[in-house]
mmCIF file of C-alpha atoms in Angstrom:
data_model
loop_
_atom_site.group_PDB
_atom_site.id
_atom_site.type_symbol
_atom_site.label_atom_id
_atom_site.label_comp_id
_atom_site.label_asym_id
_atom_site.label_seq_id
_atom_site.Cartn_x
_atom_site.Cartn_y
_atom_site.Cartn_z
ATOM 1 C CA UNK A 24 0.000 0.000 0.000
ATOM 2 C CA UNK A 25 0.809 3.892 -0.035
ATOM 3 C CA UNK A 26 1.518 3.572 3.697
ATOM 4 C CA UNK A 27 4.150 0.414 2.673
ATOM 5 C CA UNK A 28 5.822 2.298 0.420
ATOM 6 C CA UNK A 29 6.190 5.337 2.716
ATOM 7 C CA UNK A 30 7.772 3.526 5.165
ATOM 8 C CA UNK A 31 10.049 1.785 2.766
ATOM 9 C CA UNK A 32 11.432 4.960 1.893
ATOM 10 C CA UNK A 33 11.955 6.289 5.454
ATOM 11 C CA UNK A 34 9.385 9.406 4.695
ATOM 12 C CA UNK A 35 7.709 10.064 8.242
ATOM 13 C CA UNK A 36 6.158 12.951 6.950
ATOM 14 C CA UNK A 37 4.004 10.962 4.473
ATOM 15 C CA UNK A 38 3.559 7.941 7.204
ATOM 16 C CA UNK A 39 1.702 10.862 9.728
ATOM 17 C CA UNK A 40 -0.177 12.412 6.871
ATOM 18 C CA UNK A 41 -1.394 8.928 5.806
ATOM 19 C CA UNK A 42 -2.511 7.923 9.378
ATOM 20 C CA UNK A 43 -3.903 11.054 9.982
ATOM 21 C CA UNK A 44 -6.363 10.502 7.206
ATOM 22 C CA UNK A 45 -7.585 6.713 8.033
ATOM 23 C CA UNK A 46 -4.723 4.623 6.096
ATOM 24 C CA UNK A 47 -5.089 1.012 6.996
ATOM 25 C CA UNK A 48 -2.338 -0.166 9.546
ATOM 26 C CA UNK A 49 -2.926 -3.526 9.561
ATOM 27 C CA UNK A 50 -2.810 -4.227 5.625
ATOM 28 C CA UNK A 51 -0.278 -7.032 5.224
ATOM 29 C CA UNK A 52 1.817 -7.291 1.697
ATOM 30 C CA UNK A 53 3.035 -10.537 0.018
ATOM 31 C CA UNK A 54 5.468 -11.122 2.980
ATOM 32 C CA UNK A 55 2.968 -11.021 5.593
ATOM 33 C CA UNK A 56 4.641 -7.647 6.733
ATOM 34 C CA UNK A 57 2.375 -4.516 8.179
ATOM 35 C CA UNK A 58 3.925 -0.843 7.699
ATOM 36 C CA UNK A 59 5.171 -1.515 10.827
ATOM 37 C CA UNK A 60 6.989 -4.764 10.689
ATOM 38 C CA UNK A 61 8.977 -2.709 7.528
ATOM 39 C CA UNK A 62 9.657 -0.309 9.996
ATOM 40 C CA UNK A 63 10.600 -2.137 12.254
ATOM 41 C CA UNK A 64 12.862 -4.417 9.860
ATOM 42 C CA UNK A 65 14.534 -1.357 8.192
ATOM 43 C CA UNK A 66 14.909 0.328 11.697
ATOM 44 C CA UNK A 67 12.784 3.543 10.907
ATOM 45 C CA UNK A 68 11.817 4.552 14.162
ATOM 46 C CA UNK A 69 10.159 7.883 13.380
ATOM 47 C CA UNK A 70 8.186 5.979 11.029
ATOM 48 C CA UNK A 71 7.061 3.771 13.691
ATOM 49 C CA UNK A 72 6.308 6.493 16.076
ATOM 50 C CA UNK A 73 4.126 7.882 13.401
ATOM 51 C CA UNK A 74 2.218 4.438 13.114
ATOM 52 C CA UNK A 75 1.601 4.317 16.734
ATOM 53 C CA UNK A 76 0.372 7.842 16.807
ATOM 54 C CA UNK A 77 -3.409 7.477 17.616
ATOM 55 C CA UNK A 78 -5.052 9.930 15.109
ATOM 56 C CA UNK A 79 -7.298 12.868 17.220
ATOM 57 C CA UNK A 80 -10.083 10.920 15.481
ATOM 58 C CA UNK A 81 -10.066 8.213 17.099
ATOM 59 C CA UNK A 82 -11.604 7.413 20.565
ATOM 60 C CA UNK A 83 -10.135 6.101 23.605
ATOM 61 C CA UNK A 84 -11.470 2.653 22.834
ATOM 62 C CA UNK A 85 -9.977 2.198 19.462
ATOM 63 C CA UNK A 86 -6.569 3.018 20.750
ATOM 64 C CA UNK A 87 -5.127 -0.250 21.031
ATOM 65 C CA UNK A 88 -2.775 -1.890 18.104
ATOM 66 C CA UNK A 89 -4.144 -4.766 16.574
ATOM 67 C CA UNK A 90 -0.940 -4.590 14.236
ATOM 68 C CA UNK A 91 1.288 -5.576 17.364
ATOM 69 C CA UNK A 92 0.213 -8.746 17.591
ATOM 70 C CA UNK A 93 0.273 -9.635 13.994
ATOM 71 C CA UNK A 94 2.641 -12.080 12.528
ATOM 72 C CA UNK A 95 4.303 -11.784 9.218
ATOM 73 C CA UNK A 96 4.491 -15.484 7.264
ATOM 74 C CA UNK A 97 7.673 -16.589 9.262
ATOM 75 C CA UNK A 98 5.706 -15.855 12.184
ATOM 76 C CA UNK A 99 7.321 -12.889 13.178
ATOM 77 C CA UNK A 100 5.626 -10.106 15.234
ATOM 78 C CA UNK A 101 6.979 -6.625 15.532
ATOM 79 C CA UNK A 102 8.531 -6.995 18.561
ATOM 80 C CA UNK A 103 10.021 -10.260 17.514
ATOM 81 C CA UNK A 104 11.901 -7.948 14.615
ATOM 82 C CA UNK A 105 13.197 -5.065 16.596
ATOM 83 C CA UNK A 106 14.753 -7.931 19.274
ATOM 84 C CA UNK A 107 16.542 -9.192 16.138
ATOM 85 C CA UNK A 108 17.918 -6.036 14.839
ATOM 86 C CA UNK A 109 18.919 -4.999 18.573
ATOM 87 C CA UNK A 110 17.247 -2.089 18.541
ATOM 88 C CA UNK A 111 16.403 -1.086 21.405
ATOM 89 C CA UNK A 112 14.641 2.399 21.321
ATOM 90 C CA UNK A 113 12.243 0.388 18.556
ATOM 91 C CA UNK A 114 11.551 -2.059 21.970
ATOM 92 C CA UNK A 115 10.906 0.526 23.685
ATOM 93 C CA UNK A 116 8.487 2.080 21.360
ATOM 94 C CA UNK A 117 6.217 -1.029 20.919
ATOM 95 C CA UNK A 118 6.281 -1.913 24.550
ATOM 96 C CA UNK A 119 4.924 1.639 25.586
ATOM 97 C CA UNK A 120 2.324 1.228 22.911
ATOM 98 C CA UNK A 121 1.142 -2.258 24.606
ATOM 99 C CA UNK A 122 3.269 -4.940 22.522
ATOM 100 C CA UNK A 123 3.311 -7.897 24.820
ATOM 101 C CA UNK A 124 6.695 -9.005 26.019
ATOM 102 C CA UNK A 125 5.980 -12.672 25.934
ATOM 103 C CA UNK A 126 4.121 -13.035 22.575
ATOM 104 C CA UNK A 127 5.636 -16.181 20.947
ATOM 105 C CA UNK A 128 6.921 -16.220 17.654
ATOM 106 C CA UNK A 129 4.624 -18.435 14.822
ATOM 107 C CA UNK A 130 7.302 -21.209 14.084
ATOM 108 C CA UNK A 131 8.695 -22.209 17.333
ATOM 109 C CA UNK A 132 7.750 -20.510 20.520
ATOM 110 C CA UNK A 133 10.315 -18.320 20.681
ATOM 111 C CA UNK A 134 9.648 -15.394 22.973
ATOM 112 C CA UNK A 135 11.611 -11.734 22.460
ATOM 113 C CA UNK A 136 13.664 -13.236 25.537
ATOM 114 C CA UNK A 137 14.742 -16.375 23.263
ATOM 115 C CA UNK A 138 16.092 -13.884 20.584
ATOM 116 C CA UNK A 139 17.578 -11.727 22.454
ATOM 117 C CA UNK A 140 19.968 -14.878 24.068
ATOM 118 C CA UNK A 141 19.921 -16.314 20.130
ATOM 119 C CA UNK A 142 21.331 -13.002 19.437
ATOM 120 C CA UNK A 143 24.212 -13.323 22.378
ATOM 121 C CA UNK A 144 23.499 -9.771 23.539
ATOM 122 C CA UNK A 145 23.529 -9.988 26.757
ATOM 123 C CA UNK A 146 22.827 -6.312 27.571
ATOM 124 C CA UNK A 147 19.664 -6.770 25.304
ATOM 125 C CA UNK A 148 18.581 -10.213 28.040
ATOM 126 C CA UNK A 149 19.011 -7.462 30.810
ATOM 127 C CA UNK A 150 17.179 -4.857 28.757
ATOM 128 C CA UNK A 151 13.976 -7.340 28.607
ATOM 129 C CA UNK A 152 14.465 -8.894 31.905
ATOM 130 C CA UNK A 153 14.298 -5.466 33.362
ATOM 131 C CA UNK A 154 11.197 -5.004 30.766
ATOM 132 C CA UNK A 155 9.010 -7.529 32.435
ATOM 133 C CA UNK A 156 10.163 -10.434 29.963
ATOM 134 C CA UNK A 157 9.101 -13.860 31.833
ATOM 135 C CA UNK A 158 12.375 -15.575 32.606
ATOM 136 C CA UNK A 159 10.867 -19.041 32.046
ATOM 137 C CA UNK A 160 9.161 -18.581 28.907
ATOM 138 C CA UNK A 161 8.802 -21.815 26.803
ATOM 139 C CA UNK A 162 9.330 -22.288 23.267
ATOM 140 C CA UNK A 163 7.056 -25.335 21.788
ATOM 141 C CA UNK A 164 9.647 -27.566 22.727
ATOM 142 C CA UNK A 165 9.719 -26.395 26.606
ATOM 143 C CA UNK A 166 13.108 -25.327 26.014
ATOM 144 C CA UNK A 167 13.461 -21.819 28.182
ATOM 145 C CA UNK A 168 15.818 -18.805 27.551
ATOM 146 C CA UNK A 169 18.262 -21.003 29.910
ATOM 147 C CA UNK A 170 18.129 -23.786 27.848
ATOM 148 C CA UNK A 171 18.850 -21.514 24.770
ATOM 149 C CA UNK A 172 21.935 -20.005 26.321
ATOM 150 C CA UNK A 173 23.606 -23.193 28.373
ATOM 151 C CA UNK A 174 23.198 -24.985 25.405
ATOM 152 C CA UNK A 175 25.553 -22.153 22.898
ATOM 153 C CA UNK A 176 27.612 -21.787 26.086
ATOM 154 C CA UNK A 177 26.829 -18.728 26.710
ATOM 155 C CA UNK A 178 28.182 -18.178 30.237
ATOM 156 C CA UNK A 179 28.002 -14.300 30.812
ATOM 157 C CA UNK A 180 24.348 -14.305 29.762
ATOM 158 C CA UNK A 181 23.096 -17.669 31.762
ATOM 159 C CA UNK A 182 24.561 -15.640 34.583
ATOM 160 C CA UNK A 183 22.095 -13.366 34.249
ATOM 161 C CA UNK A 184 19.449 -15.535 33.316
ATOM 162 C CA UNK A 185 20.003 -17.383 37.061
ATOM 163 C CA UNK A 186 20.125 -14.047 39.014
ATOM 164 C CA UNK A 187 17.252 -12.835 37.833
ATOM 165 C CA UNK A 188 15.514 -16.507 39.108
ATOM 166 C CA UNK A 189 15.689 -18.719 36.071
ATOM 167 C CA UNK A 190 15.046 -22.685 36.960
ATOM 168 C CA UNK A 191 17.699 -24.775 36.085
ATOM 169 C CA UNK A 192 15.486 -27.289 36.376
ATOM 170 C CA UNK A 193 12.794 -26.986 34.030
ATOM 171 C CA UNK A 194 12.919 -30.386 31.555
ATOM 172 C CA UNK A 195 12.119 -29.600 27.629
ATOM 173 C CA UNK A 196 9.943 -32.310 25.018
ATOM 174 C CA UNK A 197 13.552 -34.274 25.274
ATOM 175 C CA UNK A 198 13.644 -34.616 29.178
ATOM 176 C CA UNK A 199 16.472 -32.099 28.973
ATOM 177 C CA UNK A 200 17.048 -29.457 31.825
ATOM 178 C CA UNK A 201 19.847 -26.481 31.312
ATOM 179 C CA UNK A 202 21.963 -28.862 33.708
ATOM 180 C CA UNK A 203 22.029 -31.347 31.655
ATOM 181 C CA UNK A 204 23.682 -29.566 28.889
ATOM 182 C CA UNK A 205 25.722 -26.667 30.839
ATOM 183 C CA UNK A 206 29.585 -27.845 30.860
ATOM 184 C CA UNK A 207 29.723 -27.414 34.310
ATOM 185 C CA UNK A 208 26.511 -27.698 36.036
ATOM 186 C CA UNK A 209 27.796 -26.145 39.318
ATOM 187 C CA UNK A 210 27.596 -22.238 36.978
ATOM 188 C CA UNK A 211 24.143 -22.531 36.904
ATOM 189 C CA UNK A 212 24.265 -22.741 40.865
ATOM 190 C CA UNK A 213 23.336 -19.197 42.607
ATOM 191 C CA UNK A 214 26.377 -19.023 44.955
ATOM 192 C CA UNK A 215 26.654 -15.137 45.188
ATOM 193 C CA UNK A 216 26.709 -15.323 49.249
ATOM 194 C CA UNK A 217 30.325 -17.207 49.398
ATOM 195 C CA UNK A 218 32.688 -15.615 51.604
ATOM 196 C CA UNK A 219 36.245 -16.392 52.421
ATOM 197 C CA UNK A 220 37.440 -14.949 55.562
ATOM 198 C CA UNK A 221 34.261 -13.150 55.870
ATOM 199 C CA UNK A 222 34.139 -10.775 52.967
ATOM 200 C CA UNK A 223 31.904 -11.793 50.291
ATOM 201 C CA UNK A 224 33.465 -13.731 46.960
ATOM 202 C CA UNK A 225 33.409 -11.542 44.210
ATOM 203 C CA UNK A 226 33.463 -12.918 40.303
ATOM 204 C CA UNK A 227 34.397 -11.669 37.050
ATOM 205 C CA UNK A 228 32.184 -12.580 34.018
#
């Protein structure tokens, strides 16, 4: 559509004028994608600002974004697309507007969480963690965030995942828990109140 095309070309100008005057934001072109998944996509975040605008039109009731929950065909919400280009004023963006933090992705469960450790960004895991993100989220083969990141070795990030209360313990479709497949099962352990000699043990990541 004319509202596609405006976004394609980064013109934020045209993207108000069109939402001002009733364009369709949930249209979806041969990919599945809404004007704001290509925003999203091609990181045009005054675009998406103007997509999210809620014309003066509009009533309080209508002022919810059907488009945020709407998957492209691989499955991909919004959200789901800014987590994989590490953006994270375009997060922050869609979460204000009411994007939920858990939505799964179509294909395989895959929460904004699971990208962000598939991404091995670990300020991006604190980002969402801080966010609201459910630690603990399950893909469609029960594997959790923990899972994800034990299993690519990913020590500095299943660090985080534990302090902020991850179970190491949670078993996926394959009777796998993130113990089973960490290296060394002990780093999954929470032992932040050591002390030698009575001051506390500090580590490096």
């Amino acid at each position: 559509t004319a509202l596609h095309l405006a976004v394609y070309l980064d013109q934020p100008s045209t993207v108000r004028a069109l939402v001002q005057r009733g364009a369709s934001r949930t249209l979806q072109d041969r990919h599945g994608d809404t004007a704001l998944h290509l925003a999203c996509q091609h990181q045009h975040l005054d675009c998406a600002r103007y997509l999210l605008e809620v014309p003066p039109h509009r009533c309080r009731s209508q002022q919810h974004h059907p488009e945020l929950r709407l998957q492209n065909w691989q499955g991909l919400t919004c959200l789901h697309l800014a987590t994989l280009q590490r953006n994270r004023p375009l997060m922050e963006l869609l979460l204000q507007n009411g994007a939920d933090i858990d939505i799964q992705e179509g294909t395989s469960g895959k929460t904004a969480l699971h990208l962000a450790v598939e991404t091995q960004d670990r300020s991006l895991v604190r980002f969402l963690l801080r966010a609201g993100a459910r630690v603990d989220a399950r893909m469609h083969n029960g594997c959790t965030p923990l899972h994800l990141a034990t299993g690519r070795h990913l020590s500095g990030i299943v660090a985080t995942l534990c302090q902020a209360g991850a179970d190491s313990f949670l078993r996926n479709v394959e009777d796998e828990t993130p113990q089973d497949l960490a290296d060394d099962p002990l780093t999954l352990l929470p032992f932040d109140d050591l002390k030698i000699s009575g001051k506390p043990l500090l580590c490096t990541d």
